[in-house]
C-alpha cells in the first residue's frame, strides 16, 4: 500500500499514531499538574519500564500538557557520560529567564537567577564555563559549596520560590534517569524533598529502566515515599488491537482480524514491536485489507528493522565479555534467570562474573528484578542475541 501514507511510527521517542492503553498514566499526570497549579502538594513520579514501552513518548505528552497549562516545562535526557549539573543548567536557566520575562521586576525571580549563577560559578572548575550571562551577580553563599547534594536543593528551592512568586508552576522532565550517578540521584531526591517540605510549585517527572527504583531507594530510603513509580508495560491484547487497527482505519484502510491477532502475538503487546510490525505489514500489503499473509511475509523485514534500530543501539558498545554474559543468559531463554545458572552456562563462579553483571546493569542492558535474579531490559532481547551470536563460543 502507499508507503507515503504509512501511519506507523517505529523509532525511539516517535509519537505513535494512536497512544493506546495509557489513559491511567495521562490522568495521573493531569491530576498532578492540576494540584500543583492549585498550590496543593503534587507528588512527583517516575515512569518505570523496559525499553520500547513508550516512556519517552509519555514524557513528551506530559510536557505538552504542562505547556498547555502555560507552565514552565522542559524535558532533558540523562546520558552515561554527562554530569547532572551540565544537563540541568541550561534548562534551569531557560526556565528562570522565562519566569523573569512574565511580568514586572520581581525580586524572588532575580534571586533565583543569582542562585543559579552562584551554582554555575561553583561548578565551573569541574565542568567548564556554563554561561548564565546577563551580568547577574551570584548570590554568594547559596548553592555554591561545590557539594551537589547541598547545592542542588538550594537551586531547586530558589526556582520553586521564583515560580511561586509568578503564580506559575515549573515541571522538570528527565528521561533515562537510570544513568545518573548515585550522588546525582541523591542530590535530585534531596532537591525534591526540599520542594515538598516547602510546598513549592515544582514537579519532577522522570523515566527510567527498572533499576531506577532500586537506585533511588539505595540513594535515599525516603525516595519511595517522596515519589510514585507508575509501571509502563506491554499493552493488553485489546489495547494492542486498538494501537494497530485505529491508525489503519484513520487512513481509510482495513486490516483482517487474523492479521491483527498475529501481530499481537508476535509483538507480545510491546509498543515498539507493534509499530514495527504495523509499519512493515502496511508496506508488504499490495492492497487493503492487510491480511494475515501480509503479516507473515514481512517477518524478515521486521527482524532486520528491529535488530538495526532497537536491539543493536547499545549492544555494539559492549565489551566481548559483556556480550558473552548476555549470550549465556539468552541460552537460558527470556528470563529472568538466577545469577548462579548464568555462571553455570559460562562454566565459571558467580563472583568472577559479578563485575561484568554490574557493568551491564550500569549500562542499562540488564537489571535485577529480585535478589540474585537477572533479566534483560529489552523485551525479546534473548531472541536477538541468538540471532546475533548463533553459538555461545568457548572462551
Ligand atoms: N501507547 C502506545 N501505543 C502504541 N505505540 C506506542 C505507544 N507508546 C509508544 N509507542 C511506540 O513505541 C515506540 C517506543 O516508544 P518510546 O517512547 O521510545 O519507548 P521507551 O522510551 O520506553 O523506550 C515508538 O515507536 C512509539 O511510537
Ligand atoms: Mg525512551
PDB file of N, CA and C in Angstrom, residues 179-267:
ATOM      1  N   UNK A 179      20.737   6.436  34.332  1.00  0.00           N
ATOM      2  CA  UNK A 179      22.141   6.736  34.049  1.00  0.00           C
ATOM      3  C   UNK A 179      22.784   7.710  35.025  1.00  0.00           C
ATOM      4  N   UNK A 180      22.003   8.279  35.952  1.00  0.00           N
ATOM      5  CA  UNK A 180      22.618   9.211  36.908  1.00  0.00           C
ATOM      6  C   UNK A 180      23.525   8.465  37.877  1.00  0.00           C
ATOM      7  N   UNK A 181      24.601   9.140  38.286  1.00  0.00           N
ATOM      8  CA  UNK A 181      25.473   8.607  39.331  1.00  0.00           C
ATOM      9  C   UNK A 181      24.725   8.654  40.659  1.00  0.00           C
ATOM     10  N   UNK A 182      25.207   7.870  41.615  1.00  0.00           N
ATOM     11  CA  UNK A 182      24.494   7.797  42.884  1.00  0.00           C
ATOM     12  C   UNK A 182      24.366   9.161  43.579  1.00  0.00           C
ATOM     13  N   UNK A 183      25.460   9.943  43.586  1.00  0.00           N
ATOM     14  CA  UNK A 183      25.376  11.245  44.274  1.00  0.00           C
ATOM     15  C   UNK A 183      24.470  12.227  43.523  1.00  0.00           C
ATOM     16  N   UNK A 184      24.356  12.052  42.202  1.00  0.00           N
ATOM     17  CA  UNK A 184      23.472  12.918  41.413  1.00  0.00           C
ATOM     18  C   UNK A 184      22.003  12.598  41.710  1.00  0.00           C
ATOM     19  N   UNK A 185      21.737  11.317  41.756  1.00  0.00           N
ATOM     20  CA  UNK A 185      20.371  10.873  42.059  1.00  0.00           C
ATOM     21  C   UNK A 185      19.998  11.349  43.459  1.00  0.00           C
ATOM     22  N   UNK A 186      20.951  11.211  44.347  1.00  0.00           N
ATOM     23  CA  UNK A 186      20.741  11.629  45.722  1.00  0.00           C
ATOM     24  C   UNK A 186      20.457  13.140  45.780  1.00  0.00           C
ATOM     25  N   UNK A 187      21.217  13.917  45.036  1.00  0.00           N
ATOM     26  CA  UNK A 187      21.002  15.374  45.012  1.00  0.00           C
ATOM     27  C   UNK A 187      19.614  15.713  44.468  1.00  0.00           C
ATOM     28  N   UNK A 188      19.222  14.981  43.458  1.00  0.00           N
ATOM     29  CA  UNK A 188      17.909  15.211  42.845  1.00  0.00           C
ATOM     30  C   UNK A 188      16.790  14.898  43.854  1.00  0.00           C
ATOM     31  N   UNK A 189      16.950  13.789  44.555  1.00  0.00           N
ATOM     32  CA  UNK A 189      15.939  13.397  45.544  1.00  0.00           C
ATOM     33  C   UNK A 189      15.893  14.423  46.682  1.00  0.00           C
ATOM     34  N   UNK A 190      17.071  14.838  47.141  1.00  0.00           N
ATOM     35  CA  UNK A 190      17.103  15.829  48.224  1.00  0.00           C
ATOM     36  C   UNK A 190      16.488  17.150  47.772  1.00  0.00           C
ATOM     37  N   UNK A 191      16.722  17.487  46.511  1.00  0.00           N
ATOM     38  CA  UNK A 191      16.118  18.707  45.962  1.00  0.00           C
ATOM     39  C   UNK A 191      14.605  18.625  46.002  1.00  0.00           C
ATOM     40  N   UNK A 192      14.067  17.476  45.612  1.00  0.00           N
ATOM     41  CA  UNK A 192      12.606  17.320  45.596  1.00  0.00           C
ATOM     42  C   UNK A 192      12.047  17.205  47.012  1.00  0.00           C
ATOM     43  N   UNK A 193      12.882  16.714  47.929  1.00  0.00           N
ATOM     44  CA  UNK A 193      12.471  16.657  49.327  1.00  0.00           C
ATOM     45  C   UNK A 193      12.246  18.073  49.860  1.00  0.00           C
ATOM     46  N   UNK A 194      13.177  18.951  49.528  1.00  0.00           N
ATOM     47  CA  UNK A 194      13.077  20.343  49.966  1.00  0.00           C
ATOM     48  C   UNK A 194      11.832  21.013  49.367  1.00  0.00           C
ATOM     49  N   UNK A 195      11.622  20.749  48.086  1.00  0.00           N
ATOM     50  CA  UNK A 195      10.453  21.309  47.391  1.00  0.00           C
ATOM     51  C   UNK A 195       9.166  20.858  48.066  1.00  0.00           C
ATOM     52  N   UNK A 196       9.144  19.578  48.427  1.00  0.00           N
ATOM     53  CA  UNK A 196       7.952  19.013  49.033  1.00  0.00           C
ATOM     54  C   UNK A 196       7.728  19.600  50.434  1.00  0.00           C
ATOM     55  N   UNK A 197       8.795  19.737  51.205  1.00  0.00           N
ATOM     56  CA  UNK A 197       8.666  20.317  52.550  1.00  0.00           C
ATOM     57  C   UNK A 197       8.141  21.735  52.508  1.00  0.00           C
ATOM     58  N   UNK A 198       8.602  22.498  51.519  1.00  0.00           N
ATOM     59  CA  UNK A 198       8.182  23.902  51.439  1.00  0.00           C
ATOM     60  C   UNK A 198       6.941  24.092  50.565  1.00  0.00           C
ATOM     61  N   UNK A 199       6.419  22.992  50.051  1.00  0.00           N
ATOM     62  CA  UNK A 199       5.250  23.015  49.171  1.00  0.00           C
ATOM     63  C   UNK A 199       5.387  24.033  48.048  1.00  0.00           C
ATOM     64  N   UNK A 200       6.489  23.910  47.321  1.00  0.00           N
ATOM     65  CA  UNK A 200       6.713  24.843  46.212  1.00  0.00           C
ATOM     66  C   UNK A 200       6.239  24.210  44.900  1.00  0.00           C
ATOM     67  N   UNK A 201       5.832  25.053  43.942  1.00  0.00           N
ATOM     68  CA  UNK A 201       5.261  24.525  42.696  1.00  0.00           C
ATOM     69  C   UNK A 201       6.322  24.060  41.692  1.00  0.00           C
ATOM     70  N   UNK A 202       7.035  23.009  42.045  1.00  0.00           N
ATOM     71  CA  UNK A 202       7.993  22.409  41.109  1.00  0.00           C
ATOM     72  C   UNK A 202       7.727  20.904  41.091  1.00  0.00           C
ATOM     73  N   UNK A 203       7.461  20.378  39.905  1.00  0.00           N
ATOM     74  CA  UNK A 203       7.132  18.959  39.764  1.00  0.00           C
ATOM     75  C   UNK A 203       8.224  18.290  38.939  1.00  0.00           C
ATOM     76  N   UNK A 204       8.656  17.124  39.397  1.00  0.00           N
ATOM     77  CA  UNK A 204       9.634  16.341  38.643  1.00  0.00           C
ATOM     78  C   UNK A 204       8.938  15.111  38.070  1.00  0.00           C
ATOM     79  N   UNK A 205       9.067  14.930  36.768  1.00  0.00           N
ATOM     80  CA  UNK A 205       8.535  13.716  36.146  1.00  0.00           C
ATOM     81  C   UNK A 205       9.715  13.026  35.470  1.00  0.00           C
ATOM     82  N   UNK A 206      10.031  11.837  35.936  1.00  0.00           N
ATOM     83  CA  UNK A 206      11.184  11.126  35.399  1.00  0.00           C
ATOM     84  C   UNK A 206      10.766   9.875  34.658  1.00  0.00           C
ATOM     85  N   UNK A 207      11.736   9.282  33.972  1.00  0.00           N
ATOM     86  CA  UNK A 207      11.503   7.983  33.354  1.00  0.00           C
ATOM     87  C   UNK A 207      12.805   7.203  33.403  1.00  0.00           C
ATOM     88  N   UNK A 208      12.668   5.891  33.538  1.00  0.00           N
ATOM     89  CA  UNK A 208      13.878   5.088  33.569  1.00  0.00           C
ATOM     90  C   UNK A 208      13.585   3.602  33.514  1.00  0.00           C
ATOM     91  N   UNK A 209      14.659   2.840  33.365  1.00  0.00           N
ATOM     92  CA  UNK A 209      14.571   1.384  33.350  1.00  0.00           C
ATOM     93  C   UNK A 209      14.295   0.895  34.777  1.00  0.00           C
ATOM     94  N   UNK A 210      13.890  -0.375  34.923  1.00  0.00           N
ATOM     95  CA  UNK A 210      13.508  -0.873  36.249  1.00  0.00           C
ATOM     96  C   UNK A 210      14.568  -0.671  37.337  1.00  0.00           C
ATOM     97  N   UNK A 211      15.860  -0.657  36.971  1.00  0.00           N
ATOM     98  CA  UNK A 211      16.875  -0.493  38.026  1.00  0.00           C
ATOM     99  C   UNK A 211      16.776   0.856  38.725  1.00  0.00           C
ATOM    100  N   UNK A 212      16.068   1.807  38.112  1.00  0.00           N
ATOM    101  CA  UNK A 212      15.946   3.130  38.724  1.00  0.00           C
ATOM    102  C   UNK A 212      15.318   3.061  40.119  1.00  0.00           C
ATOM    103  N   UNK A 213      14.333   2.188  40.284  1.00  0.00           N
ATOM    104  CA  UNK A 213      13.638   2.102  41.575  1.00  0.00           C
ATOM    105  C   UNK A 213      14.631   1.742  42.681  1.00  0.00           C
ATOM    106  N   UNK A 214      15.425   0.706  42.445  1.00  0.00           N
ATOM    107  CA  UNK A 214      16.426   0.284  43.428  1.00  0.00           C
ATOM    108  C   UNK A 214      17.490   1.347  43.629  1.00  0.00           C
ATOM    109  N   UNK A 215      17.938   1.950  42.522  1.00  0.00           N
ATOM    110  CA  UNK A 215      18.959   3.005  42.619  1.00  0.00           C
ATOM    111  C   UNK A 215      18.483   4.134  43.538  1.00  0.00           C
ATOM    112  N   UNK A 216      17.224   4.505  43.391  1.00  0.00           N
ATOM    113  CA  UNK A 216      16.702   5.619  44.192  1.00  0.00           C
ATOM    114  C   UNK A 216      16.580   5.225  45.654  1.00  0.00           C
ATOM    115  N   UNK A 217      16.095   4.020  45.891  1.00  0.00           N
ATOM    116  CA  UNK A 217      15.943   3.551  47.265  1.00  0.00           C
ATOM    117  C   UNK A 217      17.284   3.452  47.973  1.00  0.00           C
ATOM    118  N   UNK A 218      18.312   3.008  47.244  1.00  0.00           N
ATOM    119  CA  UNK A 218      19.637   2.898  47.839  1.00  0.00           C
ATOM    120  C   UNK A 218      20.204   4.274  48.145  1.00  0.00           C
ATOM    121  N   UNK A 219      19.927   5.222  47.255  1.00  0.00           N
ATOM    122  CA  UNK A 219      20.422   6.584  47.386  1.00  0.00           C
ATOM    123  C   UNK A 219      19.840   7.254  48.621  1.00  0.00           C
ATOM    124  N   UNK A 220      18.533   7.186  48.737  1.00  0.00           N
ATOM    125  CA  UNK A 220      17.812   7.821  49.854  1.00  0.00           C
ATOM    126  C   UNK A 220      16.596   6.952  50.143  1.00  0.00           C
ATOM    127  N   UNK A 221      16.552   6.399  51.357  1.00  0.00           N
ATOM    128  CA  UNK A 221      15.462   5.454  51.639  1.00  0.00           C
ATOM    129  C   UNK A 221      14.100   6.132  51.570  1.00  0.00           C
ATOM    130  N   UNK A 222      14.041   7.449  51.813  1.00  0.00           N
ATOM    131  CA  UNK A 222      12.727   8.106  51.792  1.00  0.00           C
ATOM    132  C   UNK A 222      12.235   8.390  50.370  1.00  0.00           C
ATOM    133  N   UNK A 223      13.068   8.056  49.363  1.00  0.00           N
ATOM    134  CA  UNK A 223      12.650   8.289  47.966  1.00  0.00           C
ATOM    135  C   UNK A 223      11.342   7.572  47.659  1.00  0.00           C
ATOM    136  N   UNK A 224      11.169   6.397  48.275  1.00  0.00           N
ATOM    137  CA  UNK A 224       9.966   5.616  47.987  1.00  0.00           C
ATOM    138  C   UNK A 224       8.687   6.307  48.461  1.00  0.00           C
ATOM    139  N   UNK A 225       8.822   7.173  49.472  1.00  0.00           N
ATOM    140  CA  UNK A 225       7.643   7.905  49.945  1.00  0.00           C
ATOM    141  C   UNK A 225       7.456   9.216  49.182  1.00  0.00           C
ATOM    142  N   UNK A 226       8.563   9.730  48.673  1.00  0.00           N
ATOM    143  CA  UNK A 226       8.531  11.040  48.013  1.00  0.00           C
ATOM    144  C   UNK A 226       7.935  10.961  46.606  1.00  0.00           C
ATOM    145  N   UNK A 227       8.105   9.821  45.954  1.00  0.00           N
ATOM    146  CA  UNK A 227       7.679   9.671  44.555  1.00  0.00           C
ATOM    147  C   UNK A 227       6.725   8.495  44.381  1.00  0.00           C
ATOM    148  N   UNK A 228       5.950   8.573  43.302  1.00  0.00           N
ATOM    149  CA  UNK A 228       5.201   7.406  42.840  1.00  0.00           C
ATOM    150  C   UNK A 228       6.009   6.796  41.694  1.00  0.00           C
ATOM    151  N   UNK A 229       5.850   5.497  41.515  1.00  0.00           N
ATOM    152  CA  UNK A 229       6.581   4.817  40.437  1.00  0.00           C
ATOM    153  C   UNK A 229       5.627   4.048  39.536  1.00  0.00           C
ATOM    154  N   UNK A 230       4.823   4.740  38.735  1.00  0.00           N
ATOM    155  CA  UNK A 230       3.904   4.001  37.866  1.00  0.00           C
ATOM    156  C   UNK A 230       4.655   3.146  36.849  1.00  0.00           C
ATOM    157  N   UNK A 231       4.198   1.911  36.693  1.00  0.00           N
ATOM    158  CA  UNK A 231       4.834   0.990  35.757  1.00  0.00           C
ATOM    159  C   UNK A 231       4.242   1.168  34.358  1.00  0.00           C
ATOM    160  N   UNK A 232       5.120   1.183  33.382  1.00  0.00           N
ATOM    161  CA  UNK A 232       4.676   1.230  31.987  1.00  0.00           C
ATOM    162  C   UNK A 232       5.069  -0.105  31.376  1.00  0.00           C
ATOM    163  N   UNK A 233       4.085  -0.877  30.945  1.00  0.00           N
ATOM    164  CA  UNK A 233       4.397  -2.215  30.454  1.00  0.00           C
ATOM    165  C   UNK A 233       3.891  -2.467  29.051  1.00  0.00           C
ATOM    166  N   UNK A 234       3.814  -3.738  28.702  1.00  0.00           N
ATOM    167  CA  UNK A 234       3.249  -4.126  27.408  1.00  0.00           C
ATOM    168  C   UNK A 234       1.762  -3.782  27.406  1.00  0.00           C
ATOM    169  N   UNK A 235       1.180  -3.598  26.231  1.00  0.00           N
ATOM    170  CA  UNK A 235      -0.251  -3.311  26.123  1.00  0.00           C
ATOM    171  C   UNK A 235      -1.040  -4.611  26.264  1.00  0.00           C
ATOM    172  N   UNK A 236      -2.229  -4.513  26.836  1.00  0.00           N
ATOM    173  CA  UNK A 236      -3.115  -5.673  26.895  1.00  0.00           C
ATOM    174  C   UNK A 236      -3.521  -6.003  25.451  1.00  0.00           C
ATOM    175  N   UNK A 237      -3.973  -7.238  25.195  1.00  0.00           N
ATOM    176  CA  UNK A 237      -4.372  -7.579  23.823  1.00  0.00           C
ATOM    177  C   UNK A 237      -5.412  -6.600  23.249  1.00  0.00           C
ATOM    178  N   UNK A 238      -6.356  -6.148  24.064  1.00  0.00           N
ATOM    179  CA  UNK A 238      -7.362  -5.240  23.495  1.00  0.00           C
ATOM    180  C   UNK A 238      -6.769  -3.862  23.203  1.00  0.00           C
ATOM    181  N   UNK A 239      -5.871  -3.375  24.057  1.00  0.00           N
ATOM    182  CA  UNK A 239      -5.205  -2.100  23.766  1.00  0.00           C
ATOM    183  C   UNK A 239      -4.278  -2.233  22.550  1.00  0.00           C
ATOM    184  N   UNK A 240      -3.596  -3.377  22.461  1.00  0.00           N
ATOM    185  CA  UNK A 240      -2.713  -3.595  21.310  1.00  0.00           C
ATOM    186  C   UNK A 240      -3.529  -3.590  20.022  1.00  0.00           C
ATOM    187  N   UNK A 241      -4.726  -4.183  20.075  1.00  0.00           N
ATOM    188  CA  UNK A 241      -5.588  -4.197  18.879  1.00  0.00           C
ATOM    189  C   UNK A 241      -5.950  -2.770  18.468  1.00  0.00           C
ATOM    190  N   UNK A 242      -6.269  -1.940  19.449  1.00  0.00           N
ATOM    191  CA  UNK A 242      -6.586  -0.536  19.154  1.00  0.00           C
ATOM    192  C   UNK A 242      -5.376   0.154  18.514  1.00  0.00           C
ATOM    193  N   UNK A 243      -4.180  -0.111  19.069  1.00  0.00           N
ATOM    194  CA  UNK A 243      -2.957   0.523  18.551  1.00  0.00           C
ATOM    195  C   UNK A 243      -2.710   0.149  17.093  1.00  0.00           C
ATOM    196  N   UNK A 244      -3.175  -1.038  16.687  1.00  0.00           N
ATOM    197  CA  UNK A 244      -2.958  -1.488  15.311  1.00  0.00           C
ATOM    198  C   UNK A 244      -4.102  -1.045  14.397  1.00  0.00           C
ATOM    199  N   UNK A 245      -5.326  -1.234  14.859  1.00  0.00           N
ATOM    200  CA  UNK A 245      -6.487  -1.016  13.981  1.00  0.00           C
ATOM    201  C   UNK A 245      -6.769   0.471  13.719  1.00  0.00           C
ATOM    202  N   UNK A 246      -6.706   1.281  14.765  1.00  0.00           N
ATOM    203  CA  UNK A 246      -7.088   2.693  14.613  1.00  0.00           C
ATOM    204  C   UNK A 246      -6.270   3.447  13.562  1.00  0.00           C
ATOM    205  N   UNK A 247      -4.938   3.324  13.574  1.00  0.00           N
ATOM    206  CA  UNK A 247      -4.158   4.055  12.570  1.00  0.00           C
ATOM    207  C   UNK A 247      -4.524   3.645  11.144  1.00  0.00           C
ATOM    208  N   UNK A 248      -4.812   2.333  10.947  1.00  0.00           N
ATOM    209  CA  UNK A 248      -5.171   1.852   9.610  1.00  0.00           C
ATOM    210  C   UNK A 248      -6.523   2.445   9.205  1.00  0.00           C
ATOM    211  N   UNK A 249      -7.464   2.384  10.151  1.00  0.00           N
ATOM    212  CA  UNK A 249      -8.809   2.900   9.878  1.00  0.00           C
ATOM    213  C   UNK A 249      -8.778   4.409   9.583  1.00  0.00           C
ATOM    214  N   UNK A 250      -7.958   5.122  10.335  1.00  0.00           N
ATOM    215  CA  UNK A 250      -7.876   6.572  10.117  1.00  0.00           C
ATOM    216  C   UNK A 250      -7.338   6.946   8.746  1.00  0.00           C
ATOM    217  N   UNK A 251      -6.652   6.000   8.111  1.00  0.00           N
ATOM    218  CA  UNK A 251      -6.189   6.232   6.738  1.00  0.00           C
ATOM    219  C   UNK A 251      -7.220   5.745   5.738  1.00  0.00           C
ATOM    220  N   UNK A 252      -8.366   5.308   6.230  1.00  0.00           N
ATOM    221  CA  UNK A 252      -9.420   4.842   5.322  1.00  0.00           C
ATOM    222  C   UNK A 252      -9.156   3.442   4.780  1.00  0.00           C
ATOM    223  N   UNK A 253      -8.260   2.671   5.452  1.00  0.00           N
ATOM    224  CA  UNK A 253      -7.942   1.310   5.000  1.00  0.00           C
ATOM    225  C   UNK A 253      -8.417   0.317   6.052  1.00  0.00           C
ATOM    226  N   UNK A 254      -8.230  -0.994   5.751  1.00  0.00           N
ATOM    227  CA  UNK A 254      -8.692  -2.033   6.664  1.00  0.00           C
ATOM    228  C   UNK A 254      -7.620  -3.081   6.905  1.00  0.00           C
ATOM    229  N   UNK A 255      -7.810  -3.849   7.978  1.00  0.00           N
ATOM    230  CA  UNK A 255      -6.880  -4.933   8.291  1.00  0.00           C
ATOM    231  C   UNK A 255      -7.694  -6.114   8.828  1.00  0.00           C
ATOM    232  N   UNK A 256      -7.361  -7.319   8.377  1.00  0.00           N
ATOM    233  CA  UNK A 256      -8.106  -8.513   8.790  1.00  0.00           C
ATOM    234  C   UNK A 256      -7.863  -8.810  10.269  1.00  0.00           C
ATOM    235  N   UNK A 257      -8.889  -9.381  10.902  1.00  0.00           N
ATOM    236  CA  UNK A 257      -8.754  -9.695  12.329  1.00  0.00           C
ATOM    237  C   UNK A 257      -7.621 -10.703  12.562  1.00  0.00           C
ATOM    238  N   UNK A 258      -7.496 -11.676  11.653  1.00  0.00           N
ATOM    239  CA  UNK A 258      -6.435 -12.679  11.821  1.00  0.00           C
ATOM    240  C   UNK A 258      -5.051 -12.024  11.737  1.00  0.00           C
ATOM    241  N   UNK A 259      -4.943 -10.958  10.937  1.00  0.00           N
ATOM    242  CA  UNK A 259      -3.662 -10.235  10.830  1.00  0.00           C
ATOM    243  C   UNK A 259      -3.368  -9.512  12.142  1.00  0.00           C
ATOM    244  N   UNK A 260      -4.396  -8.895  12.707  1.00  0.00           N
ATOM    245  CA  UNK A 260      -4.226  -8.177  13.976  1.00  0.00           C
ATOM    246  C   UNK A 260      -3.811  -9.167  15.066  1.00  0.00           C
ATOM    247  N   UNK A 261      -4.499 -10.309  15.122  1.00  0.00           N
ATOM    248  CA  UNK A 261      -4.197 -11.304  16.154  1.00  0.00           C
ATOM    249  C   UNK A 261      -2.750 -11.783  16.065  1.00  0.00           C
ATOM    250  N   UNK A 262      -2.298 -12.007  14.843  1.00  0.00           N
ATOM    251  CA  UNK A 262      -0.925 -12.471  14.679  1.00  0.00           C
ATOM    252  C   UNK A 262       0.075 -11.398  15.142  1.00  0.00           C
ATOM    253  N   UNK A 263      -0.228 -10.134  14.824  1.00  0.00           N
ATOM    254  CA  UNK A 263       0.673  -9.051  15.248  1.00  0.00           C
ATOM    255  C   UNK A 263       0.695  -8.897  16.766  1.00  0.00           C
ATOM    256  N   UNK A 264      -0.443  -9.107  17.388  1.00  0.00           N
ATOM    257  CA  UNK A 264      -0.490  -9.008  18.852  1.00  0.00           C
ATOM    258  C   UNK A 264       0.364 -10.116  19.463  1.00  0.00           C
ATOM    259  N   UNK A 265       0.258 -11.296  18.857  1.00  0.00           N
ATOM    260  CA  UNK A 265       1.017 -12.443  19.369  1.00  0.00           C
ATOM    261  C   UNK A 265       2.524 -12.235  19.210  1.00  0.00           C
ATOM    262  N   UNK A 266       2.938 -11.848  18.014  1.00  0.00           N
ATOM    263  CA  UNK A 266       4.383 -11.731  17.776  1.00  0.00           C
ATOM    264  C   UNK A 266       4.983 -10.542  18.515  1.00  0.00           C
ATOM    265  N   UNK A 267       4.221  -9.474  18.667  1.00  0.00           N
ATOM    266  CA  UNK A 267       4.762  -8.280  19.344  1.00  0.00           C
ATOM    267  C   UNK A 267       4.668  -8.427  20.860  1.00  0.00           C
TER     268      UNK A 267
END
